[in-house]
Amino acid sequence: MIKCLSGRTRLCVLASGFMLVGNVAFADIIDATSRVTSATVLPDRAIITREVKAHVPSGAHIVSIKNIPAGVNEASLRVEGKGTAAIKIGAVEVKHVYLSELAGEAERAKLAELEAKQDERSLVDAEIAALDTRAAFITRLVNAGAEKNDAAGGAKIDFSPEKWTQAWTLLQTGMTDTQKELATKRIALRKIDVALQKLNQELAQVRSTKAMERRDVQIHLEASGESDVSLNITYQNNGVTWQPVYDARLDTAGGELTLEQYGQVRQQTGEDWSNISLTLSTARPAMGSEMPPLYDWRIGIFAPPPPMALMETSNYAMAKRAMAGAAMDSAMPQSAAPEAPPAYVEAVQQQAAVVSTEYAAEFKVPGRVDLKSTADATKLYINAVKMKSVLSARVTPRLDPHAYLFVEATNNAEFPIIPGAVAKYRDGTFIGNAAMPLLRPSEKADLSFGTDDRVKVSYKRIKDDVSNPALIVGDVTVVRQYETKLQNLHKTDLPITIYEQYPISDNPDVKVELVEDLTSKDSLKDPDNRLGVILWKATLKPSDEKAYTLGFKVKYPKGSPINGL
């Protein structure tokens, strides 16, 4: 194991206290090549392994690896290796290098592409200028008219009447062709400007502080003889993250829900990765390793904040919800691709191998992966989980006279499904987006898959009585009753849940009472502590029709204005 000492140039030594034998000051420096061979990406960082190859003579040497991206977490750096002869690894130095010129092959390539596009724009500009000159010349010819001399005695074109038709036709044709060419060139110029804007944005992504700052790692080692050396440098880098995204695909005919899991990986280390082994891990070190301590729990009399503070708090909450909704809407996928023609054999996606422990899961992406260092995310297929599913319908008739198809899905996998955005498909048709909660093995989640048009719903008020006392004082009594009718038009039995609602009083002078004689039996009141909510559960056979009623009574002082009823 290697420990690193802080400083501009960091010195890492073996934890055992080992230092190289011999005079390190006189050791020769051997430049070695390195490449990223594997990465384990966590939600907020990555553990990266670089392979270093070198040939060293017998004795003490310094193996130098240059231009490693600046995002290296130097405290996490470890070195291990092997050689064809016995070797000893000693101190490891990490030097900060600030480049004086543009660094990175990607940036130079992007600059060359940008320069070529700018040259293309200059050529089109020149062509437009030439066409403008031609158009101006034709206009002068038209304005010259048929007079021989102008007022100043200058020469003008003399068109005899018999040549006017020929002249006008020639000028018209010339001007038409010129204007068409101008329009074509201006369209080309507009497209070039769009391409230039995109190239400049891409260059800004590549040209970052990380690209202008690098790390050089120097590994002190001693070889017992001439040796080929293979070293692995492992370190953490916060420039790589991943988050799960899901496609929930419901087959209503079979009642089966398949949850396809993808990993969106963002690699912004400043270095492109090629042909690496990639693993995605659900471990979350950002959550912290220490349990939070308990402090004094104090209570007191609440002092309400000033009205302005309340308004700011409310506005902040509304803005936060709006931004969250906009972020979810932006994740909406494109429409599902059409099915392949029957002549083709459908491709089978390779699933990631899953290594699950009691505390985390790791998904080993099949094959080798290329990841460019950009702000764009790379979407990688991980696996598909067949979830135990129970289909049912739910309805809130007071708000919407439509039934909604729900799936109660159980996580059958041996690993947790971590939170992420989910795109929902019903029989191949995109329905909408939602958020997938954390689902531990055997835990359940409810997913809505849109309206169920095979459940007929009707809702109406069937009683509205008002008792107004004759005296000036007294209570007004309002009795209302609502009826929900349902019919199952499916060919199979359908479990259904009806959610109804009655008002809750915020004033002690306003009293609300549920009238049991006007309310259907076998109801559940205040489910999940949702006050004022009442629900019924039933299973409707094909063509079955059922009705459910809700009745309540409201009393309030006569003459008092009441709202919300």
Coordinates of C-alpha atoms in Angstrom, one line a residue:
M1 CA 0.0 0.0 0.0
I2 CA 1.1 3.5 -0.8
K3 CA 0.6 6.7 1.2
C4 CA 0.9 10.2 -0.2
L5 CA 2.3 13.3 1.5
S6 CA 0.7 16.6 0.7
G7 CA 2.4 19.4 -1.1
R8 CA 2.8 20.8 -4.7
T9 CA 4.9 17.7 -5.5
R10 CA 3.3 14.9 -3.6
L11 CA 5.6 12.1 -2.3
C12 CA 4.0 8.7 -1.9
V13 CA 5.8 6.0 0.2
L14 CA 5.0 2.4 1.2
A15 CA 3.0 2.2 4.4
S16 CA 5.6 -0.3 5.7
G17 CA 8.2 2.5 5.6
F18 CA 10.2 0.9 2.8
M19 CA 12.5 3.3 0.9
L20 CA 14.7 2.3 -2.1
V21 CA 18.2 1.1 -1.4
G22 CA 20.8 3.2 -3.0
N23 CA 21.2 6.8 -3.9
V24 CA 17.9 7.9 -5.5
A25 CA 19.3 11.2 -6.5
F26 CA 21.5 9.5 -9.1
A27 CA 18.8 7.2 -10.5
D28 CA 18.1 7.6 -14.2
I29 CA 14.6 8.5 -15.4
I30 CA 12.9 6.2 -17.8
D31 CA 9.9 7.5 -19.7
A32 CA 7.1 5.0 -19.9
T33 CA 3.8 4.9 -21.7
S34 CA 0.5 4.3 -19.9
R35 CA -3.1 3.8 -20.8
V36 CA -6.4 3.4 -18.9
T37 CA -7.3 -0.3 -18.9
S38 CA -10.2 -0.5 -16.5
A39 CA -12.6 1.7 -14.5
T40 CA -15.1 1.0 -11.8
V41 CA -17.6 3.9 -11.9
L42 CA -19.5 4.9 -8.8
P43 CA -22.4 7.4 -8.8
D44 CA -20.1 10.3 -7.9
R45 CA -16.5 9.1 -8.9
A46 CA -14.5 6.4 -10.6
I47 CA -11.7 4.1 -9.5
I48 CA -9.4 4.0 -12.5
T49 CA -6.6 1.6 -13.3
R50 CA -3.7 2.6 -15.6
E51 CA -1.3 0.1 -17.1
V52 CA 2.3 1.1 -17.4
K53 CA 4.9 -0.7 -19.5
A54 CA 8.6 -0.1 -19.3
H55 CA 12.0 -1.9 -19.8
V56 CA 14.5 -1.2 -17.1
P57 CA 18.2 -2.2 -16.6
S58 CA 19.4 -3.6 -13.4
G59 CA 19.6 -1.2 -10.5
A60 CA 17.7 1.8 -9.2
H61 CA 15.5 3.8 -11.6
I62 CA 12.7 6.3 -11.8
V63 CA 9.8 5.3 -14.1
S64 CA 8.1 8.5 -15.3
I65 CA 4.5 8.6 -16.6
K66 CA 3.6 12.0 -18.0
N67 CA 0.4 13.8 -18.9
I68 CA -2.0 12.1 -16.5
P69 CA -5.3 14.1 -16.2
A70 CA -5.3 16.6 -13.3
G71 CA -8.4 15.1 -11.6
V72 CA -6.3 12.4 -9.9
N73 CA -7.2 12.1 -6.2
E74 CA -3.6 11.8 -5.1
A75 CA -4.5 10.5 -1.6
S76 CA -6.1 7.4 -3.2
L77 CA -3.2 6.6 -5.5
R78 CA -1.8 3.0 -5.3
V79 CA 0.9 1.2 -7.3
E80 CA 1.5 -2.5 -7.8
G81 CA 3.2 -4.5 -10.4
K82 CA 5.5 -7.3 -11.6
G83 CA 8.6 -7.8 -13.7
T84 CA 10.6 -10.5 -15.5
A85 CA 13.2 -9.9 -12.8
A86 CA 12.6 -9.2 -9.1
I87 CA 11.7 -5.6 -8.5
K88 CA 11.0 -3.4 -5.5
I89 CA 8.7 -0.4 -5.7
G90 CA 9.6 2.5 -3.5
A91 CA 8.5 6.2 -3.3
V92 CA 5.9 7.5 -5.8
E93 CA 6.0 11.3 -6.6
V94 CA 3.1 13.2 -8.2
K95 CA 4.1 16.4 -9.8
H96 CA 1.7 19.2 -11.0
V97 CA 2.5 20.3 -14.5
Y98 CA 0.9 23.4 -16.1
L99 CA 1.0 23.3 -19.8
S100 CA 2.0 26.5 -21.7
E101 CA 0.3 25.5 -25.0
L102 CA -2.8 23.8 -26.0
A103 CA -2.8 20.2 -24.8
G104 CA -4.6 17.2 -26.0
E105 CA -5.0 15.6 -29.4
A106 CA -8.7 16.1 -29.3
E107 CA -8.3 19.9 -28.9
R108 CA -5.8 20.2 -31.8
A109 CA -8.1 18.1 -34.0
K110 CA -11.1 20.3 -33.1
L111 CA -9.1 23.5 -33.8
A112 CA -8.1 22.1 -37.2
E113 CA -11.8 21.3 -37.9
L114 CA -12.8 24.8 -36.8
E115 CA -10.2 26.5 -39.0
A116 CA -11.3 24.5 -42.1
K117 CA -14.9 25.5 -41.5
Q118 CA -13.8 29.2 -41.1
D119 CA -12.0 28.9 -44.4
E120 CA -15.1 27.5 -46.0
R121 CA -17.1 30.4 -44.8
S122 CA -14.5 32.9 -46.2
L123 CA -14.9 31.3 -49.7
V124 CA -18.7 31.5 -49.5
D125 CA -18.4 35.2 -48.4
A126 CA -16.2 35.9 -51.4
E127 CA -18.8 34.2 -53.7
I128 CA -21.6 36.3 -52.2
A129 CA -19.6 39.5 -52.7
A130 CA -19.0 38.6 -56.4
L131 CA -22.7 37.9 -56.9
D132 CA -23.6 41.2 -55.2
T133 CA -21.3 43.0 -57.6
R134 CA -23.0 41.3 -60.6
A135 CA -26.4 42.2 -59.3
A136 CA -25.4 45.9 -58.8
F137 CA -24.0 45.9 -62.4
I138 CA -27.3 44.6 -63.8
T139 CA -29.2 47.2 -61.7
R140 CA -27.0 50.0 -63.2
L141 CA -27.8 48.7 -66.7
V142 CA -31.5 48.9 -66.0
N143 CA -31.3 52.4 -64.5
A144 CA -29.2 53.7 -67.4
G145 CA -32.3 53.6 -69.6
A146 CA -32.2 54.2 -73.4
E147 CA -30.8 57.8 -73.4
K148 CA -27.5 58.4 -75.1
N149 CA -26.2 61.0 -72.6
D150 CA -27.0 61.9 -69.0
A151 CA -27.3 65.5 -67.8
A152 CA -23.6 65.7 -67.0
G153 CA -22.7 64.5 -70.5
G154 CA -21.8 60.9 -69.4
A155 CA -22.3 58.1 -71.8
K156 CA -25.4 55.9 -71.4
I157 CA -26.5 52.7 -73.1
D158 CA -28.5 53.3 -76.3
F159 CA -31.1 50.7 -76.9
S160 CA -33.1 51.0 -80.1
P161 CA -36.8 50.1 -79.6
E162 CA -36.5 46.9 -81.6
K163 CA -33.8 45.7 -79.2
W164 CA -35.7 46.6 -76.0
T165 CA -37.5 43.2 -75.7
Q166 CA -34.3 41.3 -76.2
A167 CA -32.4 43.5 -73.7
W168 CA -35.1 43.3 -71.0
T169 CA -35.2 39.5 -71.3
L170 CA -31.5 39.2 -71.0
L171 CA -31.4 41.5 -68.0
Q172 CA -34.3 39.7 -66.3
T173 CA -32.6 36.3 -66.9
G174 CA -29.3 37.6 -65.5
M175 CA -30.9 39.1 -62.4
T176 CA -33.0 35.9 -61.7
D177 CA -30.0 33.6 -62.0
T178 CA -27.9 36.0 -59.8
Q179 CA -30.6 36.2 -57.1
K180 CA -31.0 32.4 -57.1
E181 CA -27.3 31.9 -56.7
L182 CA -27.2 34.5 -53.9
A183 CA -30.1 32.7 -52.1
T184 CA -28.2 29.4 -52.4
K185 CA -25.0 30.9 -51.0
R186 CA -26.7 32.6 -48.1
I187 CA -28.4 29.3 -47.1
A188 CA -25.0 27.6 -47.3
L189 CA -23.6 30.4 -45.1
R190 CA -26.3 30.0 -42.6
K191 CA -25.5 26.3 -42.3
I192 CA -21.8 27.0 -41.9
D193 CA -22.6 29.4 -39.1
V194 CA -24.6 26.7 -37.3
A195 CA -21.7 24.3 -37.7
L196 CA -19.2 26.9 -36.5
Q197 CA -21.3 27.5 -33.4
K198 CA -21.4 23.8 -32.7
L199 CA -17.6 23.5 -33.2
N200 CA -17.0 26.4 -30.8
Q201 CA -19.2 24.7 -28.2
E202 CA -17.3 21.4 -28.6
L203 CA -14.0 23.2 -28.4
A204 CA -15.1 24.9 -25.1
Q205 CA -15.9 21.5 -23.7
V206 CA -12.5 20.1 -24.7
R207 CA -10.6 23.2 -23.7
S208 CA -10.9 23.1 -19.9
T209 CA -8.7 23.7 -16.9
K210 CA -8.1 20.0 -16.7
A211 CA -6.7 20.1 -20.3
M212 CA -4.3 22.8 -19.3
E213 CA -3.1 21.1 -16.2
R214 CA -1.6 17.6 -15.9
R215 CA 0.1 15.3 -13.5
D216 CA 3.4 13.5 -13.9
V217 CA 3.9 10.4 -11.8
Q218 CA 7.4 9.2 -11.0
I219 CA 7.8 5.7 -9.6
H220 CA 11.0 4.8 -7.9
L221 CA 11.9 1.2 -8.2
E222 CA 14.9 -1.2 -8.1
A223 CA 15.4 -4.2 -10.4
S224 CA 17.6 -7.1 -9.5
G225 CA 18.4 -7.5 -13.2
E226 CA 17.3 -6.2 -16.6
S227 CA 13.6 -6.5 -16.7
D228 CA 10.4 -5.8 -18.5
V229 CA 8.1 -4.1 -16.0
S230 CA 4.3 -4.0 -15.9
L231 CA 2.8 -1.7 -13.3
N232 CA -0.8 -0.8 -12.4
I233 CA -1.6 2.6 -11.0
T234 CA -5.0 2.8 -9.3
Y235 CA -6.6 6.1 -8.2
Q236 CA -9.9 7.9 -7.9
N237 CA -11.2 10.7 -10.1
N238 CA -14.3 12.7 -9.6
G239 CA -14.6 13.5 -13.3
V240 CA -16.5 10.3 -14.0
T241 CA -20.0 9.6 -12.8
W242 CA -23.0 7.4 -13.7
Q243 CA -26.7 7.3 -13.0
P244 CA -29.2 4.6 -13.8
V245 CA -32.1 5.1 -16.3
Y246 CA -34.8 2.6 -17.0
D247 CA -37.2 1.5 -19.6
A248 CA -40.3 -0.1 -18.0
R249 CA -42.0 -2.2 -20.7
L250 CA -45.4 -3.6 -19.9
D251 CA -46.9 -6.5 -22.0
T252 CA -50.6 -6.2 -21.1
A253 CA -51.5 -9.5 -22.8
G254 CA -49.2 -11.5 -20.7
G255 CA -49.3 -9.2 -17.7
E256 CA -45.5 -9.1 -17.6
L257 CA -43.3 -6.1 -16.8
T258 CA -39.7 -6.0 -18.0
L259 CA -37.4 -3.4 -16.4
E260 CA -34.5 -2.6 -18.7
Q261 CA -31.7 -0.9 -16.9
Y262 CA -29.2 1.4 -18.6
G263 CA -26.2 3.3 -17.2
Q264 CA -25.6 6.9 -18.3
V265 CA -21.9 7.5 -17.9
R266 CA -20.3 10.9 -18.1
Q267 CA -16.5 10.9 -18.5
Q268 CA -15.0 14.3 -18.2
T269 CA -11.4 13.6 -17.1
G270 CA -9.9 15.4 -20.1
E271 CA -8.6 12.1 -21.6
D272 CA -10.4 9.7 -24.0
W273 CA -10.6 6.1 -23.0
S274 CA -10.3 3.3 -25.5
N275 CA -10.9 -0.4 -25.2
I276 CA -11.3 -0.5 -21.5
S277 CA -13.0 -2.8 -19.1
L278 CA -15.9 -1.0 -17.4
T279 CA -17.8 -1.8 -14.2
L280 CA -20.7 0.3 -12.8
S281 CA -21.1 0.1 -9.0
T282 CA -24.1 1.1 -6.8
A283 CA -21.8 1.9 -3.8
R284 CA -22.3 5.4 -2.6
P285 CA -19.3 6.7 -0.7
A286 CA -20.6 10.3 -0.9
M287 CA -23.3 9.2 1.7
G288 CA -20.5 9.1 4.2
S289 CA -19.0 6.3 6.3
E290 CA -19.8 7.7 9.8
M291 CA -23.2 7.5 11.5
P292 CA -24.5 11.0 12.4
P293 CA -24.3 11.8 16.2
L294 CA -27.3 12.7 18.2
Y295 CA -27.4 16.2 19.6
D296 CA -29.8 18.0 22.0
W297 CA -33.3 18.0 20.8
R298 CA -34.8 21.3 21.9
I299 CA -38.4 22.6 21.5
G300 CA -40.0 26.0 22.1
I301 CA -42.7 28.4 21.0
F302 CA -42.8 28.9 17.3
A303 CA -42.4 32.5 16.1
P304 CA -43.9 32.8 12.6
P305 CA -41.6 34.4 10.1
P306 CA -42.5 37.8 8.5
P307 CA -45.0 37.6 5.5
M308 CA -42.1 38.4 3.0
A309 CA -40.1 35.5 4.3
L310 CA -43.1 33.2 3.9
M311 CA -43.6 34.5 0.4
E312 CA -39.9 33.9 -0.5
T313 CA -40.1 30.4 0.9
S314 CA -43.2 29.6 -1.1
N315 CA -41.7 31.0 -4.3
Y316 CA -38.5 29.0 -3.7
A317 CA -40.5 25.8 -3.3
M318 CA -42.5 26.5 -6.4
A319 CA -39.4 27.2 -8.4
K320 CA -37.7 24.1 -7.1
R321 CA -40.7 22.0 -8.1
A322 CA -40.8 23.6 -11.5
M323 CA -37.2 22.9 -12.2
A324 CA -37.6 19.3 -11.1
G325 CA -40.5 18.9 -13.5
A326 CA -38.6 20.6 -16.3
A327 CA -35.6 18.2 -15.7
M328 CA -38.0 15.2 -15.9
D329 CA -39.6 16.5 -19.1
S330 CA -36.2 17.0 -20.7
A331 CA -35.5 13.3 -20.1
M332 CA -38.5 12.2 -22.3
P333 CA -37.2 9.7 -24.8
Q334 CA -38.0 9.7 -28.5
S335 CA -40.8 7.6 -29.9
A336 CA -40.2 3.8 -30.0
A337 CA -38.5 2.7 -33.1
P338 CA -40.6 0.6 -35.6
E339 CA -40.3 -3.1 -35.5
A340 CA -37.7 -4.7 -37.8
P341 CA -39.0 -6.4 -40.9
P342 CA -39.8 -10.2 -40.5
A343 CA -36.8 -11.1 -42.7
Y344 CA -34.4 -9.8 -40.0
V345 CA -33.5 -11.7 -36.8
E346 CA -33.9 -9.5 -33.7
A347 CA -30.5 -8.8 -32.0
V348 CA -30.0 -9.9 -28.5
Q349 CA -28.4 -7.4 -26.1
Q350 CA -25.5 -8.6 -24.0
Q351 CA -26.3 -8.2 -20.4
A352 CA -23.8 -7.0 -17.8
A353 CA -22.6 -9.6 -15.4
V354 CA -23.9 -8.8 -11.9
V355 CA -21.7 -9.2 -8.8
S356 CA -23.9 -8.6 -5.8
T357 CA -22.8 -8.4 -2.2
E358 CA -24.8 -7.7 1.0
Y359 CA -24.0 -3.9 0.6
A360 CA -23.7 -3.1 -3.1
A361 CA -24.0 -4.4 -6.7
E362 CA -21.5 -4.2 -9.5
F363 CA -22.4 -4.5 -13.2
K364 CA -19.6 -5.6 -15.5
V365 CA -20.4 -4.1 -18.9
P366 CA -19.8 -6.9 -21.5
G367 CA -16.9 -6.5 -24.0
R368 CA -14.6 -3.5 -24.2
V369 CA -15.8 0.1 -24.1
D370 CA -14.6 3.4 -25.6
L371 CA -15.5 6.6 -23.6
K372 CA -14.6 10.0 -24.9
S373 CA -14.1 12.9 -22.5
T374 CA -17.1 15.1 -23.2
A375 CA -20.0 16.6 -21.3
D376 CA -22.4 14.2 -23.2
A377 CA -23.5 11.0 -21.5
T378 CA -22.9 7.6 -23.0
K379 CA -25.9 5.3 -22.5
L380 CA -24.9 1.6 -21.8
Y381 CA -27.2 -1.3 -21.6
I382 CA -26.9 -3.2 -18.3
N383 CA -29.6 -5.9 -18.0
A384 CA -33.3 -6.6 -18.0
V385 CA -35.2 -7.8 -15.0
K386 CA -38.6 -9.6 -15.3
M387 CA -40.5 -8.2 -12.4
K388 CA -43.4 -10.0 -10.7
S389 CA -46.4 -7.9 -11.7
V390 CA -50.0 -7.4 -10.6
L391 CA -52.2 -5.3 -12.9
S392 CA -55.1 -3.3 -11.6
A393 CA -57.1 -0.2 -12.3
R394 CA -57.4 2.9 -10.0
V395 CA -59.8 5.8 -10.3
T396 CA -60.2 9.2 -8.6
P397 CA -63.6 10.1 -10.1
R398 CA -63.9 13.5 -8.3
L399 CA -60.8 14.7 -10.3
D400 CA -60.9 12.6 -13.4
P401 CA -63.6 10.3 -14.8
H402 CA -61.0 7.9 -16.2
A403 CA -59.5 4.7 -14.8
Y404 CA -55.7 4.4 -14.8
L405 CA -53.8 1.2 -15.3
F406 CA -51.4 0.4 -12.5
V407 CA -48.7 -2.3 -12.1
E408 CA -47.6 -3.4 -8.7
A409 CA -44.0 -4.5 -9.5
T410 CA -41.8 -6.6 -7.2
N411 CA -38.0 -6.5 -7.4
N412 CA -37.1 -10.1 -8.1
A413 CA -33.4 -9.4 -8.5
E414 CA -30.8 -10.2 -5.9
F415 CA -29.5 -6.6 -6.0
P416 CA -31.3 -3.3 -5.3
I417 CA -32.7 -1.1 -8.0
I418 CA -31.4 2.3 -7.3
P419 CA -33.3 5.5 -8.0
G420 CA -33.4 6.9 -11.5
A421 CA -35.6 8.2 -14.3
V422 CA -37.9 5.6 -15.9
A423 CA -39.5 5.8 -19.4
K424 CA -42.8 3.8 -19.4
Y425 CA -44.0 1.8 -22.4
R426 CA -47.3 0.0 -22.7
D427 CA -47.4 -2.7 -25.5
G428 CA -44.5 -0.8 -27.2
T429 CA -46.1 2.6 -27.0
F430 CA -44.4 5.3 -25.0
I431 CA -46.7 6.5 -22.1
G432 CA -44.6 8.9 -20.1
N433 CA -41.8 9.4 -17.6
A434 CA -41.6 8.9 -13.9
A435 CA -39.1 8.4 -11.1
M436 CA -38.1 4.9 -10.0
P437 CA -37.7 4.7 -6.3
L438 CA -35.1 2.7 -4.4
L439 CA -36.2 -0.9 -4.5
R440 CA -34.4 -3.4 -2.4
P441 CA -34.8 -7.1 -3.2
S442 CA -38.5 -8.2 -2.7
E443 CA -39.7 -4.6 -2.3
K444 CA -42.6 -3.3 -4.4
A445 CA -43.4 -0.2 -6.3
D446 CA -46.5 1.1 -8.1
L447 CA -46.1 2.3 -11.7
S448 CA -48.9 4.0 -13.6
F449 CA -49.3 3.1 -17.4
G450 CA -51.9 5.7 -18.5
T451 CA -55.6 5.6 -18.8
D452 CA -57.6 2.3 -19.2
D453 CA -60.3 2.9 -21.7
R454 CA -61.8 -0.5 -21.1
V455 CA -63.1 0.7 -17.7
K456 CA -66.2 2.9 -18.0
V457 CA -66.4 5.5 -15.2
S458 CA -69.3 7.9 -14.4
Y459 CA -69.5 10.3 -11.5
K460 CA -72.3 12.6 -10.4
R461 CA -73.8 14.4 -7.4
I462 CA -77.1 12.6 -6.4
K463 CA -78.0 14.6 -3.2
D464 CA -77.5 18.2 -2.3
D465 CA -79.7 19.2 0.7
V466 CA -79.3 22.5 2.6
S467 CA -81.1 23.1 5.9
N468 CA -81.2 26.8 6.7
P469 CA -82.5 27.8 10.2
A470 CA -85.3 30.3 10.3
L471 CA -83.8 32.2 13.1
I472 CA -81.0 34.8 12.7
V473 CA -78.6 32.5 14.6
G474 CA -78.0 28.8 14.2
D475 CA -76.2 26.4 12.0
V476 CA -76.6 25.8 8.3
T477 CA -76.5 22.0 7.5
V478 CA -75.4 20.8 4.0
V479 CA -75.8 17.1 3.1
R480 CA -74.2 15.9 -0.1
Q481 CA -73.9 12.5 -1.7
Y482 CA -71.9 11.5 -4.7
E483 CA -72.1 8.3 -6.8
T484 CA -69.4 6.6 -8.8
K485 CA -70.4 3.9 -11.3
L486 CA -67.8 1.5 -12.8
Q487 CA -68.1 -1.1 -15.6
N488 CA -65.4 -3.6 -16.6
L489 CA -65.2 -4.0 -20.4
H490 CA -62.2 -6.2 -20.3
K491 CA -62.5 -9.9 -21.1
T492 CA -60.8 -10.9 -17.8
D493 CA -61.4 -10.1 -14.1
L494 CA -60.0 -6.7 -13.1
P495 CA -59.0 -5.6 -9.6
I496 CA -59.9 -1.9 -9.1
T497 CA -59.5 0.7 -6.4
I498 CA -61.8 3.7 -6.1
Y499 CA -60.4 6.8 -4.3
E500 CA -62.9 9.3 -3.0
Q501 CA -62.6 12.4 -0.9
Y502 CA -64.6 14.5 1.5
P503 CA -63.7 17.9 2.9
I504 CA -61.6 18.6 6.0
S505 CA -62.4 21.5 8.2
D506 CA -59.8 24.1 9.1
N507 CA -62.2 26.0 11.4
P508 CA -63.6 24.8 14.7
D509 CA -66.9 26.4 13.9
V510 CA -67.2 24.3 10.7
K511 CA -67.9 20.7 11.4
V512 CA -67.7 17.8 8.8
E513 CA -69.2 14.4 9.4
L514 CA -69.1 11.3 7.2
V515 CA -72.7 10.0 6.8
E516 CA -72.5 6.2 7.0
D517 CA -76.0 5.6 5.7
L518 CA -75.1 7.5 2.6
T519 CA -71.7 5.8 2.1
S520 CA -71.0 2.4 0.6
K521 CA -69.8 -0.2 3.0
D522 CA -66.3 -1.9 3.3
S523 CA -64.4 1.3 2.8
L524 CA -61.0 2.2 4.2
K525 CA -60.7 5.7 5.7
D526 CA -57.6 7.9 5.7
P527 CA -55.3 5.3 4.0
D528 CA -51.6 6.1 4.5
N529 CA -52.6 9.0 6.8
R530 CA -54.2 10.9 3.9
L531 CA -56.9 12.7 5.8
G532 CA -60.3 13.0 4.0
V533 CA -59.6 10.2 1.7
I534 CA -61.7 7.0 1.5
L535 CA -61.2 4.1 -0.8
W536 CA -62.9 0.8 -1.8
K537 CA -61.3 -2.2 -3.4
A538 CA -63.1 -4.7 -5.6
T539 CA -62.6 -7.2 -8.4
L540 CA -65.0 -6.7 -11.3
K541 CA -65.7 -9.6 -13.6
P542 CA -66.1 -9.0 -17.4
S543 CA -69.1 -6.7 -18.1
D544 CA -69.8 -6.3 -14.3
E545 CA -71.1 -2.9 -13.2
K546 CA -70.9 -1.6 -9.6
A547 CA -71.8 1.7 -7.9
Y548 CA -70.2 3.3 -4.9
T549 CA -71.6 6.3 -2.9
L550 CA -70.0 8.8 -0.6
G551 CA -72.1 11.0 1.7
F552 CA -71.1 13.7 4.2
K553 CA -72.6 16.5 6.3
V554 CA -71.2 20.0 6.8
K555 CA -72.4 22.4 9.6
Y556 CA -71.4 26.0 9.8
P557 CA -72.8 29.2 11.5
K558 CA -75.5 31.0 9.5
G559 CA -74.2 34.1 7.9
S560 CA -70.6 32.9 7.8
P561 CA -69.1 32.8 4.3
I562 CA -67.7 29.4 3.6
N563 CA -65.3 28.5 0.8
G564 CA -64.1 25.2 -0.7
L565 CA -67.4 23.5 -0.5

